[in-house]
Amino acid sequence: MPYLQQMLVGYCITVAVETVVLLLLLSRRHPLGARLFAGAWLTACTYPVVWLVLPGLFGADERGLYLLTAETFAPAAECAIFWAAFVRPLPPDRRAALRDAGAIVLANLCSFGLGEALIALGWFGW
């Protein structure tokens, strides 16, 4: 499968997994539409960096370092983007903001875990 096709398939899988987690776990002060939008939009903001920028910074023998960098960058950036777009305009609520950040981190961990499982099963040929 060509690289950009793998990226598209991976994006769709990532959005499907992360949207479910965000729908269930984001704080209740975010309406359903915002949760659905966040599921696709947050990944759209970070996915090109993870797939197109970061791989060029690491050699083939540095997959572990690449994964550490990518899987730290994605949830950190998504938390910042979500806070700026959805949390900052609301009245302060530390507990809800921490819940939102935790949901975003967990969503990323779930999609990462599934991605690694699919790679181990040979779905992406790596």
Coordinates of C-alpha atoms in Angstrom, one line a residue:
M1 CA 0.0 0.0 0.0
P2 CA 1.5 3.4 -0.9
Y3 CA 2.5 5.7 2.0
L4 CA -0.2 8.3 1.5
Q5 CA -2.8 5.6 1.2
Q6 CA -1.6 4.2 4.5
M7 CA -1.8 7.7 5.9
L8 CA -5.5 8.0 4.8
V9 CA -6.4 4.6 6.2
G10 CA -4.6 5.3 9.4
Y11 CA -6.3 8.7 9.7
C12 CA -9.7 7.2 9.3
I13 CA -9.0 4.5 11.9
T14 CA -7.5 7.1 14.3
V15 CA -10.5 9.4 13.9
A16 CA -12.9 6.5 14.5
V17 CA -11.2 5.4 17.7
E18 CA -10.5 8.8 19.1
T19 CA -13.9 10.2 18.4
V20 CA -15.6 7.4 20.4
V21 CA -13.3 8.1 23.4
L22 CA -13.9 11.8 23.2
L23 CA -17.7 11.4 22.9
L24 CA -17.6 9.3 26.0
L25 CA -15.1 11.1 28.2
L26 CA -14.9 14.8 27.4
S27 CA -16.6 16.9 30.1
R28 CA -20.3 17.3 29.7
R29 CA -20.0 21.0 29.2
H30 CA -19.1 20.3 25.6
P31 CA -22.1 19.7 23.3
L32 CA -22.3 16.6 21.2
G33 CA -21.5 18.5 18.0
A34 CA -18.3 19.9 19.5
R35 CA -17.2 16.4 20.6
L36 CA -17.8 15.0 17.2
F37 CA -15.9 17.9 15.5
A38 CA -13.0 17.5 18.0
G39 CA -12.7 13.8 17.1
A40 CA -11.9 14.6 13.5
W41 CA -10.4 18.1 13.8
L42 CA -7.8 17.5 16.5
T43 CA -6.4 14.5 14.5
A44 CA -6.4 16.6 11.3
C45 CA -4.2 19.2 13.0
T46 CA -1.6 16.8 14.3
Y47 CA -1.6 13.8 11.8
P48 CA 0.3 15.6 9.0
V49 CA 3.2 16.3 11.5
V50 CA 3.2 12.7 12.8
W51 CA 3.1 11.2 9.3
L52 CA 4.9 13.7 7.1
V53 CA 7.3 15.8 9.2
L54 CA 8.5 13.7 12.1
P55 CA 9.5 10.5 10.1
G56 CA 12.1 12.6 8.2
L57 CA 13.8 13.5 11.4
F58 CA 14.5 9.9 12.4
G59 CA 16.4 7.1 10.8
A60 CA 14.9 3.7 10.1
D61 CA 16.7 2.3 13.2
E62 CA 15.2 5.0 15.5
R63 CA 11.5 3.9 15.4
G64 CA 11.3 4.0 19.2
L65 CA 12.5 7.6 19.4
Y66 CA 10.2 8.5 16.6
L67 CA 7.2 6.9 18.4
L68 CA 8.1 8.6 21.7
T69 CA 8.3 12.0 20.0
A70 CA 5.2 11.5 17.9
E71 CA 3.1 10.1 20.7
T72 CA 4.1 13.0 23.0
F73 CA 3.6 15.7 20.4
A74 CA 0.1 14.6 19.3
P75 CA -1.7 14.6 22.6
A76 CA 0.2 17.7 23.9
A77 CA -0.7 19.6 20.7
E78 CA -4.3 18.4 20.7
C79 CA -4.7 19.4 24.4
A80 CA -3.4 22.9 23.6
I81 CA -5.6 23.2 20.5
F82 CA -8.7 21.9 22.3
W83 CA -8.1 24.2 25.2
A84 CA -7.7 27.3 22.9
A85 CA -10.8 26.4 20.8
F86 CA -13.2 24.9 23.3
V87 CA -12.1 25.5 26.9
R88 CA -10.7 29.0 27.1
P89 CA -14.0 30.6 26.0
L90 CA -15.9 28.9 28.9
P91 CA -16.0 29.8 32.6
P92 CA -13.0 28.4 34.4
D93 CA -13.4 24.8 35.7
R94 CA -10.2 23.1 36.5
R95 CA -11.7 19.7 37.0
A96 CA -13.5 19.8 33.6
A97 CA -10.3 21.0 31.9
L98 CA -8.3 18.2 33.4
R99 CA -10.9 15.7 32.4
D100 CA -10.8 17.0 28.9
A101 CA -7.0 16.7 28.8
G102 CA -7.2 13.2 30.2
A103 CA -9.8 12.2 27.6
I104 CA -7.5 13.5 24.8
V105 CA -4.5 11.7 26.1
L106 CA -6.4 8.5 26.5
A107 CA -7.9 8.8 23.0
N108 CA -4.4 9.1 21.6
L109 CA -3.2 6.1 23.6
C110 CA -6.1 4.0 22.3
S111 CA -5.5 4.9 18.7
F112 CA -1.7 4.3 19.1
G113 CA -2.3 0.9 20.7
L114 CA -4.7 -0.1 17.9
G115 CA -2.3 1.1 15.3
E116 CA 0.6 -0.9 16.8
A117 CA -1.6 -4.0 16.9
L118 CA -2.5 -3.5 13.2
I119 CA 1.1 -3.1 12.3
A120 CA 2.0 -6.2 14.3
L121 CA -0.7 -8.0 12.3
G122 CA 0.9 -6.9 9.0
W123 CA -1.8 -4.4 8.0
F124 CA 0.6 -1.6 7.2
G125 CA 3.6 -3.6 6.0
W126 CA 6.1 -2.1 8.5

